[in-house]
mmCIF file of N, CA and C in Angstrom:
data_model
loop_
_atom_site.group_PDB
_atom_site.id
_atom_site.type_symbol
_atom_site.label_atom_id
_atom_site.label_comp_id
_atom_site.label_asym_id
_atom_site.label_seq_id
_atom_site.Cartn_x
_atom_site.Cartn_y
_atom_site.Cartn_z
ATOM 1 N N MET A 28 5.690 -2.574 -44.382
ATOM 2 C CA MET A 28 5.327 -3.137 -43.489
ATOM 3 C C MET A 28 5.663 -4.015 -43.022
ATOM 4 N N ASP A 29 5.151 -3.193 -41.421
ATOM 5 C CA ASP A 29 6.666 -4.510 -39.812
ATOM 6 C C ASP A 29 5.852 -5.477 -39.559
ATOM 7 N N LEU A 30 6.550 -6.434 -39.965
ATOM 8 C CA LEU A 30 6.653 -8.232 -39.147
ATOM 9 C C LEU A 30 7.135 -8.423 -38.440
ATOM 10 N N SER A 31 7.376 -6.968 -37.593
ATOM 11 C CA SER A 31 7.980 -8.084 -36.126
ATOM 12 C C SER A 31 6.440 -7.802 -35.391
ATOM 13 N N LYS A 32 5.973 -8.749 -34.520
ATOM 14 C CA LYS A 32 5.001 -9.076 -33.246
ATOM 15 C C LYS A 32 5.472 -7.927 -32.481
ATOM 16 N N LYS A 33 3.542 -7.796 -32.107
ATOM 17 C CA LYS A 33 3.441 -6.640 -31.158
ATOM 18 C C LYS A 33 2.655 -7.465 -30.028
ATOM 19 N N ASN A 34 2.253 -6.958 -28.502
ATOM 20 C CA ASN A 34 2.323 -7.430 -27.607
ATOM 21 C C ASN A 34 1.030 -6.752 -27.022
ATOM 22 N N ILE A 35 -0.172 -6.877 -27.374
ATOM 23 C CA ILE A 35 -1.302 -5.969 -27.444
ATOM 24 C C ILE A 35 -1.386 -5.334 -26.196
ATOM 25 N N LEU A 36 -1.194 -6.164 -25.014
ATOM 26 C CA LEU A 36 -1.267 -5.655 -23.316
ATOM 27 C C LEU A 36 -0.435 -4.681 -23.170
ATOM 28 N N ALA A 37 0.501 -4.607 -23.810
ATOM 29 C CA ALA A 37 1.431 -3.718 -23.308
ATOM 30 C C ALA A 37 1.229 -2.745 -24.399
ATOM 31 N N LYS A 38 1.010 -2.930 -25.110
ATOM 32 C CA LYS A 38 0.210 -1.313 -25.925
ATOM 33 C C LYS A 38 -0.577 -0.880 -25.499
ATOM 34 N N PHE A 39 -1.412 -1.281 -24.657
ATOM 35 C CA PHE A 39 -2.506 -1.163 -23.917
ATOM 36 C C PHE A 39 -1.748 0.026 -22.553
ATOM 37 N N GLU A 40 -0.511 -0.455 -22.459
ATOM 38 C CA GLU A 40 -0.232 -0.068 -21.585
ATOM 39 C C GLU A 40 0.470 1.365 -21.574
ATOM 40 N N CYS A 41 0.965 1.844 -22.652
ATOM 41 C CA CYS A 41 1.292 3.045 -23.939
ATOM 42 C C CYS A 41 -0.089 4.385 -23.639
ATOM 43 N N PHE A 42 -0.833 3.848 -23.409
ATOM 44 C CA PHE A 42 -1.266 5.208 -22.985
ATOM 45 C C PHE A 42 -2.472 4.873 -21.809
ATOM 46 N N ASN A 43 -2.680 6.478 -20.984
ATOM 47 C CA ASN A 43 -4.090 6.298 -20.386
ATOM 48 C C ASN A 43 -5.378 7.398 -20.833
ATOM 49 N N ASP A 44 -5.809 7.566 -22.003
ATOM 50 C CA ASP A 44 -6.806 8.441 -22.054
ATOM 51 C C ASP A 44 -7.864 7.634 -21.958
ATOM 52 N N HIS A 45 -9.479 8.244 -22.514
ATOM 53 C CA HIS A 45 -10.346 7.433 -22.453
ATOM 54 C C HIS A 45 -10.794 8.248 -23.391
ATOM 55 N N TRP A 46 -11.437 7.210 -24.602
ATOM 56 C CA TRP A 46 -12.164 7.616 -25.584
ATOM 57 C C TRP A 46 -11.581 7.533 -27.057
ATOM 58 N N LYS A 47 -10.303 7.869 -26.942
ATOM 59 C CA LYS A 47 -9.346 8.506 -27.475
ATOM 60 C C LYS A 47 -8.544 7.169 -28.414
ATOM 61 N N PRO A 48 -9.223 6.583 -29.684
ATOM 62 C CA PRO A 48 -8.325 5.391 -29.563
ATOM 63 C C PRO A 48 -7.054 5.262 -30.669
ATOM 64 N N HIS A 49 -6.191 4.160 -30.191
ATOM 65 C CA HIS A 49 -4.452 4.671 -31.029
ATOM 66 C C HIS A 49 -4.982 3.563 -31.588
ATOM 67 N N ILE A 50 -3.792 3.316 -32.856
ATOM 68 C CA ILE A 50 -3.627 2.594 -33.814
ATOM 69 C C ILE A 50 -2.519 1.908 -33.561
ATOM 70 N N ILE A 51 -2.711 0.788 -33.909
ATOM 71 C CA ILE A 51 -1.329 -0.433 -33.934
ATOM 72 C C ILE A 51 -1.281 -1.460 -35.091
ATOM 73 N N GLY A 52 -2.173 -1.236 -35.969
ATOM 74 C CA GLY A 52 -1.442 -2.197 -37.152
ATOM 75 C C GLY A 52 -2.676 -1.967 -38.466
ATOM 76 N N GLU A 53 -2.336 -1.908 -39.344
ATOM 77 C CA GLU A 53 -3.433 -2.140 -40.576
ATOM 78 C C GLU A 53 -2.987 -2.906 -41.641
ATOM 79 N N LEU A 54 -4.119 -3.364 -41.788
ATOM 80 C CA LEU A 54 -3.598 -4.274 -42.545
ATOM 81 C C LEU A 54 -5.494 -4.217 -44.031
ATOM 82 N N ASN A 55 -5.231 -4.751 -45.248
ATOM 83 C CA ASN A 55 -6.340 -4.798 -46.508
ATOM 84 C C ASN A 55 -7.476 -3.775 -45.889
ATOM 85 N N GLY A 56 -6.607 -1.902 -45.292
ATOM 86 C CA GLY A 56 -7.612 -1.314 -45.899
ATOM 87 C C GLY A 56 -8.171 -0.988 -44.709
ATOM 88 N N GLN A 57 -7.803 -1.998 -43.443
ATOM 89 C CA GLN A 57 -8.502 -1.929 -41.770
ATOM 90 C C GLN A 57 -7.015 -1.769 -40.785
ATOM 91 N N LEU A 58 -8.083 -0.197 -40.295
ATOM 92 C CA LEU A 58 -6.835 -0.124 -38.974
ATOM 93 C C LEU A 58 -7.329 -1.353 -37.391
ATOM 94 N N VAL A 59 -6.408 -1.496 -36.641
ATOM 95 C CA VAL A 59 -6.571 -2.352 -35.348
ATOM 96 C C VAL A 59 -6.213 -1.359 -34.916
ATOM 97 N N LYS A 60 -7.258 -0.865 -33.672
ATOM 98 C CA LYS A 60 -6.758 0.383 -32.810
ATOM 99 C C LYS A 60 -7.048 -0.321 -31.432
ATOM 100 N N LEU A 61 -6.661 0.218 -30.263
ATOM 101 C CA LEU A 61 -6.970 -0.109 -28.816
ATOM 102 C C LEU A 61 -7.358 1.416 -28.293
ATOM 103 N N ALA A 62 -8.689 0.866 -28.110
ATOM 104 C CA ALA A 62 -9.183 2.030 -26.614
ATOM 105 C C ALA A 62 -9.054 1.651 -25.230
ATOM 106 N N LYS A 63 -8.787 2.831 -24.231
ATOM 107 C CA LYS A 63 -9.724 2.698 -23.049
ATOM 108 C C LYS A 63 -11.058 3.133 -22.677
ATOM 109 N N LEU A 64 -12.271 2.950 -22.368
ATOM 110 C CA LEU A 64 -13.166 3.577 -22.272
ATOM 111 C C LEU A 64 -13.658 3.642 -20.871
ATOM 112 N N LYS A 65 -14.309 4.419 -20.992
ATOM 113 C CA LYS A 65 -14.940 4.583 -18.899
ATOM 114 C C LYS A 65 -16.174 5.913 -19.610
ATOM 115 N N ASP A 66 -17.172 5.733 -18.685
ATOM 116 C CA ASP A 66 -18.297 6.159 -19.159
ATOM 117 C C ASP A 66 -18.955 6.315 -19.788
ATOM 118 N N ASP A 67 -19.301 7.409 -20.331
ATOM 119 C CA ASP A 67 -20.219 7.419 -20.789
ATOM 120 C C ASP A 67 -19.496 8.042 -22.367
ATOM 121 N N PHE A 68 -20.027 7.500 -23.946
ATOM 122 C CA PHE A 68 -19.486 7.905 -25.217
ATOM 123 C C PHE A 68 -21.092 8.953 -25.442
ATOM 124 N N VAL A 69 -21.662 8.614 -27.298
ATOM 125 C CA VAL A 69 -22.170 8.951 -27.220
ATOM 126 C C VAL A 69 -23.019 8.502 -28.837
ATOM 127 N N TRP A 70 -23.734 8.463 -28.887
ATOM 128 C CA TRP A 70 -25.229 8.058 -29.637
ATOM 129 C C TRP A 70 -24.666 8.546 -31.229
ATOM 130 N N HIS A 71 -24.158 7.474 -32.132
ATOM 131 C CA HIS A 71 -23.765 7.988 -33.410
ATOM 132 C C HIS A 71 -24.285 6.447 -34.489
ATOM 133 N N SER A 72 -23.385 6.619 -35.435
ATOM 134 C CA SER A 72 -23.426 5.762 -36.390
ATOM 135 C C SER A 72 -22.592 6.334 -37.444
ATOM 136 N N HIS A 73 -22.283 4.927 -38.273
ATOM 137 C CA HIS A 73 -20.903 5.251 -39.547
ATOM 138 C C HIS A 73 -21.618 4.666 -40.819
ATOM 139 N N ALA A 74 -22.254 5.322 -41.831
ATOM 140 C CA ALA A 74 -23.469 5.047 -42.456
ATOM 141 C C ALA A 74 -22.548 4.480 -44.095
ATOM 142 N N HIS A 75 -21.463 3.402 -43.841
ATOM 143 C CA HIS A 75 -20.716 3.176 -44.299
ATOM 144 C C HIS A 75 -19.524 2.226 -44.056
ATOM 145 N N GLU A 76 -19.425 2.092 -42.891
ATOM 146 C CA GLU A 76 -18.774 1.070 -42.125
ATOM 147 C C GLU A 76 -18.808 0.379 -41.232
ATOM 148 N N ASP A 77 -19.016 -0.990 -40.787
ATOM 149 C CA ASP A 77 -18.866 -1.765 -39.787
ATOM 150 C C ASP A 77 -17.977 -1.659 -39.269
ATOM 151 N N GLU A 78 -17.955 -2.090 -37.525
ATOM 152 C CA GLU A 78 -17.120 -1.730 -36.145
ATOM 153 C C GLU A 78 -17.161 -3.034 -35.864
ATOM 154 N N TYR A 79 -15.647 -3.576 -36.055
ATOM 155 C CA TYR A 79 -15.336 -4.805 -34.892
ATOM 156 C C TYR A 79 -14.879 -4.033 -33.550
ATOM 157 N N PHE A 80 -15.411 -4.572 -32.036
ATOM 158 C CA PHE A 80 -15.716 -4.153 -31.340
ATOM 159 C C PHE A 80 -14.946 -5.771 -30.322
ATOM 160 N N GLN A 81 -14.303 -5.903 -29.830
ATOM 161 C CA GLN A 81 -13.281 -6.881 -28.837
ATOM 162 C C GLN A 81 -13.025 -6.277 -27.146
ATOM 163 N N VAL A 82 -13.524 -6.764 -26.128
ATOM 164 C CA VAL A 82 -13.346 -6.175 -25.154
ATOM 165 C C VAL A 82 -11.869 -7.475 -24.677
ATOM 166 N N PHE A 83 -10.788 -6.624 -24.215
ATOM 167 C CA PHE A 83 -10.043 -7.322 -23.389
ATOM 168 C C PHE A 83 -9.955 -7.144 -21.921
ATOM 169 N N LYS A 84 -10.439 -6.200 -21.491
ATOM 170 C CA LYS A 84 -10.879 -6.159 -19.849
ATOM 171 C C LYS A 84 -12.004 -4.968 -19.590
ATOM 172 N N GLY A 85 -13.188 -5.550 -19.020
ATOM 173 C CA GLY A 85 -13.835 -5.032 -17.722
ATOM 174 C C GLY A 85 -15.209 -5.441 -18.819
ATOM 175 N N THR A 86 -15.752 -4.468 -18.722
ATOM 176 C CA THR A 86 -16.779 -4.627 -19.140
ATOM 177 C C THR A 86 -18.136 -3.982 -20.066
ATOM 178 N N LEU A 87 -17.951 -4.111 -21.463
ATOM 179 C CA LEU A 87 -18.758 -2.976 -22.095
ATOM 180 C C LEU A 87 -20.331 -3.288 -22.402
ATOM 181 N N TYR A 88 -21.158 -1.728 -22.306
ATOM 182 C CA TYR A 88 -22.743 -2.204 -23.032
ATOM 183 C C TYR A 88 -22.113 -1.468 -23.884
ATOM 184 N N MET A 89 -22.961 -1.888 -24.960
ATOM 185 C CA MET A 89 -22.802 -1.737 -26.255
ATOM 186 C C MET A 89 -24.251 -1.696 -26.219
ATOM 187 N N GLU A 90 -24.585 -0.698 -26.780
ATOM 188 C CA GLU A 90 -26.452 0.303 -26.595
ATOM 189 C C GLU A 90 -26.712 0.455 -27.936
ATOM 190 N N PHE A 91 -28.287 -0.589 -27.919
ATOM 191 C CA PHE A 91 -28.936 -0.132 -29.616
ATOM 192 C C PHE A 91 -29.969 0.250 -29.345
ATOM 193 N N ARG A 92 -30.868 1.033 -30.476
ATOM 194 C CA ARG A 92 -32.412 1.694 -29.938
ATOM 195 C C ARG A 92 -32.569 0.472 -29.309
ATOM 196 N N ASP A 93 -33.043 -0.544 -29.493
ATOM 197 C CA ASP A 93 -33.822 -1.621 -29.373
ATOM 198 C C ASP A 93 -33.609 -2.509 -28.247
ATOM 199 N N ARG A 94 -32.268 -2.306 -27.730
ATOM 200 C CA ARG A 94 -31.374 -3.315 -26.248
ATOM 201 C C ARG A 94 -30.093 -3.293 -26.097
ATOM 202 N N THR A 95 -29.869 -3.680 -25.631
ATOM 203 C CA THR A 95 -28.433 -3.645 -24.987
ATOM 204 C C THR A 95 -27.524 -4.472 -24.984
ATOM 205 N N GLU A 96 -26.105 -4.525 -25.142
ATOM 206 C CA GLU A 96 -25.710 -5.895 -25.463
ATOM 207 C C GLU A 96 -24.366 -6.018 -24.397
ATOM 208 N N VAL A 97 -23.952 -7.078 -23.780
ATOM 209 C CA VAL A 97 -23.376 -6.921 -22.658
ATOM 210 C C VAL A 97 -22.595 -7.234 -22.693
ATOM 211 N N LEU A 98 -20.493 -6.893 -23.332
ATOM 212 C CA LEU A 98 -19.678 -7.917 -23.313
ATOM 213 C C LEU A 98 -18.635 -7.277 -22.722
ATOM 214 N N SER A 99 -18.486 -9.087 -21.931
ATOM 215 C CA SER A 99 -17.632 -9.078 -20.894
ATOM 216 C C SER A 99 -15.947 -9.337 -21.812
ATOM 217 N N ALA A 100 -14.850 -9.832 -21.036
ATOM 218 C CA ALA A 100 -13.463 -9.546 -21.662
ATOM 219 C C ALA A 100 -13.361 -10.977 -22.584
ATOM 220 N N GLY A 101 -12.781 -11.353 -23.551
ATOM 221 C CA GLY A 101 -12.815 -12.199 -23.962
ATOM 222 C C GLY A 101 -14.122 -12.060 -25.611
ATOM 223 N N ASP A 102 -15.255 -11.756 -25.380
ATOM 224 C CA ASP A 102 -16.857 -11.254 -26.386
ATOM 225 C C ASP A 102 -16.171 -10.188 -27.457
ATOM 226 N N MET A 103 -16.696 -10.239 -28.167
ATOM 227 C CA MET A 103 -16.458 -9.321 -29.439
ATOM 228 C C MET A 103 -18.036 -9.472 -30.308
ATOM 229 N N ILE A 104 -18.330 -8.268 -31.244
ATOM 230 C CA ILE A 104 -19.582 -7.215 -30.950
ATOM 231 C C ILE A 104 -18.639 -6.751 -33.039
ATOM 232 N N ILE A 105 -19.517 -6.664 -33.801
ATOM 233 C CA ILE A 105 -19.839 -6.785 -34.929
ATOM 234 C C ILE A 105 -21.203 -5.702 -34.654
ATOM 235 N N VAL A 106 -20.613 -4.388 -34.700
ATOM 236 C CA VAL A 106 -21.768 -2.657 -35.309
ATOM 237 C C VAL A 106 -22.018 -2.621 -37.170
ATOM 238 N N PRO A 107 -22.775 -3.496 -37.410
ATOM 239 C CA PRO A 107 -23.084 -2.814 -39.310
ATOM 240 C C PRO A 107 -23.056 -1.688 -39.549
ATOM 241 N N LYS A 108 -22.860 -0.896 -40.652
ATOM 242 C CA LYS A 108 -22.825 -0.341 -41.050
ATOM 243 C C LYS A 108 -24.305 0.748 -40.616
ATOM 244 N N GLY A 109 -24.395 1.505 -40.192
ATOM 245 C CA GLY A 109 -26.363 2.137 -40.455
ATOM 246 C C GLY A 109 -26.348 2.397 -39.164
ATOM 247 N N VAL A 110 -26.162 1.426 -38.082
ATOM 248 C CA VAL A 110 -26.591 1.195 -36.894
ATOM 249 C C VAL A 110 -26.596 1.781 -35.841
ATOM 250 N N GLU A 111 -27.495 2.823 -35.141
ATOM 251 C CA GLU A 111 -26.535 3.303 -34.130
ATOM 252 C C GLU A 111 -25.990 2.897 -33.023
ATOM 253 N N HIS A 112 -25.355 3.342 -32.508
ATOM 254 C CA HIS A 112 -24.930 2.504 -30.937
ATOM 255 C C HIS A 112 -24.335 3.538 -30.225
ATOM 256 N N ASN A 113 -24.112 3.050 -28.956
ATOM 257 C CA ASN A 113 -23.665 4.312 -28.727
ATOM 258 C C ASN A 113 -22.934 3.194 -27.128
ATOM 259 N N PRO A 114 -21.939 2.747 -26.841
ATOM 260 C CA PRO A 114 -20.959 2.242 -26.250
ATOM 261 C C PRO A 114 -21.062 3.408 -24.668
ATOM 262 N N TYR A 115 -21.184 2.220 -23.612
ATOM 263 C CA TYR A 115 -20.364 3.158 -22.420
ATOM 264 C C TYR A 115 -19.988 1.700 -21.232
ATOM 265 N N THR A 116 -19.264 2.060 -20.263
ATOM 266 C CA THR A 116 -19.254 1.564 -19.510
ATOM 267 C C THR A 116 -19.766 2.199 -17.844
ATOM 268 N N LYS A 117 -20.075 1.112 -16.528
ATOM 269 C CA LYS A 117 -20.622 1.557 -15.408
ATOM 270 C C LYS A 117 -19.584 2.001 -14.428
ATOM 271 N N ASP A 118 -20.403 2.673 -13.356
ATOM 272 C CA ASP A 118 -19.611 2.492 -11.774
ATOM 273 C C ASP A 118 -18.355 3.010 -12.195
ATOM 274 N N GLY A 119 -18.011 4.032 -13.444
ATOM 275 C CA GLY A 119 -16.438 4.291 -13.390
ATOM 276 C C GLY A 119 -15.346 3.140 -14.095
ATOM 277 N N GLU A 120 -15.572 2.214 -14.706
ATOM 278 C CA GLU A 120 -15.339 1.555 -15.015
ATOM 279 C C GLU A 120 -14.187 1.190 -16.003
ATOM 280 N N GLU A 121 -12.823 0.682 -16.433
ATOM 281 C CA GLU A 121 -12.148 1.581 -17.368
ATOM 282 C C GLU A 121 -12.594 0.282 -18.079
ATOM 283 N N VAL A 122 -12.284 0.155 -19.526
ATOM 284 C CA VAL A 122 -12.889 -1.096 -20.255
ATOM 285 C C VAL A 122 -12.059 -0.661 -21.482
ATOM 286 N N TRP A 123 -10.988 -2.038 -21.544
ATOM 287 C CA TRP A 123 -10.227 -1.803 -22.423
ATOM 288 C C TRP A 123 -10.428 -2.731 -23.572
ATOM 289 N N VAL A 124 -10.387 -2.339 -24.847
ATOM 290 C CA VAL A 124 -10.981 -2.944 -26.669
ATOM 291 C C VAL A 124 -10.158 -2.323 -27.518
ATOM 292 N N LEU A 125 -10.153 -3.721 -28.677
ATOM 293 C CA LEU A 125 -9.514 -3.635 -30.081
ATOM 294 C C LEU A 125 -11.012 -3.262 -30.699
ATOM 295 N N LEU A 126 -10.638 -3.001 -31.293
ATOM 296 C CA LEU A 126 -11.284 -2.405 -32.904
ATOM 297 C C LEU A 126 -10.939 -2.729 -34.022
ATOM 298 N N PHE A 127 -11.664 -2.965 -35.310
ATOM 299 C CA PHE A 127 -10.991 -3.165 -36.539
ATOM 300 C C PHE A 127 -12.201 -2.109 -37.191
ATOM 301 N N GLU A 128 -11.827 -1.589 -37.949
ATOM 302 C CA GLU A 128 -12.887 -0.491 -38.856
ATOM 303 C C GLU A 128 -12.043 0.178 -40.350
ATOM 304 N N PRO A 129 -12.869 0.414 -41.129
ATOM 305 C CA PRO A 129 -11.886 0.852 -42.317
ATOM 306 C C PRO A 129 -11.037 2.171 -42.196
ATOM 307 N N ALA A 130 -10.044 2.525 -42.868
ATOM 308 C CA ALA A 130 -9.288 3.736 -41.862
ATOM 309 C C ALA A 130 -9.876 4.579 -42.653
ATOM 310 N N SER A 131 -11.288 4.731 -43.319
ATOM 311 C CA SER A 131 -11.855 6.003 -43.560
ATOM 312 C C SER A 131 -13.142 6.438 -42.746
ATOM 313 N N THR A 132 -13.381 5.393 -42.026
ATOM 314 C CA THR A 132 -14.307 5.980 -40.325
ATOM 315 C C THR A 132 -13.929 6.756 -39.774
ATOM 316 N N LYS A 133 -14.806 7.768 -39.880
ATOM 317 C CA LYS A 133 -15.054 9.028 -38.644
ATOM 318 C C LYS A 133 -15.245 8.310 -36.882
ATOM 319 N N HIS A 134 -14.397 8.613 -36.317
ATOM 320 C CA HIS A 134 -14.729 7.874 -34.789
ATOM 321 C C HIS A 134 -16.394 8.711 -34.339
ATOM 322 N N THR A 135 -16.829 9.478 -34.219
ATOM 323 C CA THR A 135 -18.281 9.451 -34.788
ATOM 324 C C THR A 135 -18.923 9.677 -35.607
ATOM 325 N N GLY A 136 -18.529 8.673 -36.736
ATOM 326 C CA GLY A 136 -20.083 9.401 -37.412
ATOM 327 C C GLY A 136 -19.791 10.368 -38.257
ATOM 328 N N GLU A 137 -21.059 10.701 -38.752
ATOM 329 C CA GLU A 137 -21.002 12.339 -38.688
ATOM 330 C C GLU A 137 -21.626 13.809 -37.267
ATOM 331 N N VAL A 138 -21.807 12.586 -35.823
ATOM 332 C CA VAL A 138 -21.606 13.891 -34.969
ATOM 333 C C VAL A 138 -20.550 14.144 -34.164
ATOM 334 N N ALA A 139 -20.393 15.417 -34.267
ATOM 335 C CA ALA A 139 -19.567 16.178 -33.560
ATOM 336 C C ALA A 139 -19.601 16.167 -32.428
ATOM 337 N N HIS A 140 -18.509 16.082 -31.651
ATOM 338 C CA HIS A 140 -19.161 15.524 -29.786
ATOM 339 C C HIS A 140 -18.003 15.876 -29.048
ATOM 340 N N GLU A 141 -17.589 16.290 -27.894
ATOM 341 C CA GLU A 141 -16.492 17.295 -27.770
ATOM 342 C C GLU A 141 -15.293 15.823 -27.680
ATOM 343 N N ARG A 142 -15.644 14.730 -27.887
ATOM 344 C CA ARG A 142 -15.239 13.075 -27.226
ATOM 345 C C ARG A 142 -14.400 12.564 -28.596
ATOM 346 N N THR A 143 -14.906 13.401 -29.750
ATOM 347 C CA THR A 143 -14.797 13.014 -31.438
ATOM 348 C C THR A 143 -13.313 13.158 -31.382
ATOM 349 N N HIS A 144 -12.557 12.034 -31.270
ATOM 350 C CA HIS A 144 -11.243 12.105 -31.647
ATOM 351 C C HIS A 144 -10.280 11.705 -33.560
ATOM 352 N N ASN A 145 -10.919 12.424 -34.347
ATOM 353 C CA ASN A 145 -10.320 11.291 -35.729
ATOM 354 C C ASN A 145 -8.449 11.546 -36.106
ATOM 355 N N ASN A 146 -8.057 12.200 -35.476
ATOM 356 C CA ASN A 146 -6.961 12.632 -35.460
ATOM 357 C C ASN A 146 -5.943 11.356 -34.799
ATOM 358 N N GLN A 147 -5.809 10.265 -35.151
ATOM 359 C CA GLN A 147 -5.403 9.532 -34.156
ATOM 360 C C GLN A 147 -4.032 8.989 -34.335
ATOM 361 N N GLU A 148 -3.409 8.417 -33.168
ATOM 362 C CA GLU A 148 -2.065 8.618 -33.270
ATOM 363 C C GLU A 148 -1.472 7.121 -33.063
ATOM 364 N N TRP A 149 -0.350 6.712 -34.319
ATOM 365 C CA TRP A 149 0.194 5.341 -34.072
ATOM 366 C C TRP A 149 0.848 5.394 -32.698
ATOM 367 N N ILE A 150 0.779 4.043 -32.011
ATOM 368 C CA ILE A 150 1.388 3.655 -31.322
ATOM 369 C C ILE A 150 2.515 2.169 -31.405
#
């Protein structure tokens, strides 16, 4: 286990791609990931895993079938397992998020999409 500190903002500077999470840590079977999001994603759910989203920069829209939650820098939300959701951004804004999810979590659940990235890299 790596006991050295990591600067999250510096880790965000290590990549530029959108909707492709990068792993920065692991604890108790959970992966800690960073992602840059921009524009639309895809409706999906995770049958067996909850997901934690924390916004570091920008405004994230977390769409559910019955409402949309608007998250700003410093906000977080937990999407319970089985709940369909569709994160997106508006007006070309890039949003930086930190994610916690079990290592077994498939990026877009059972949905196959061009934005699906199940082989995520450590940075």
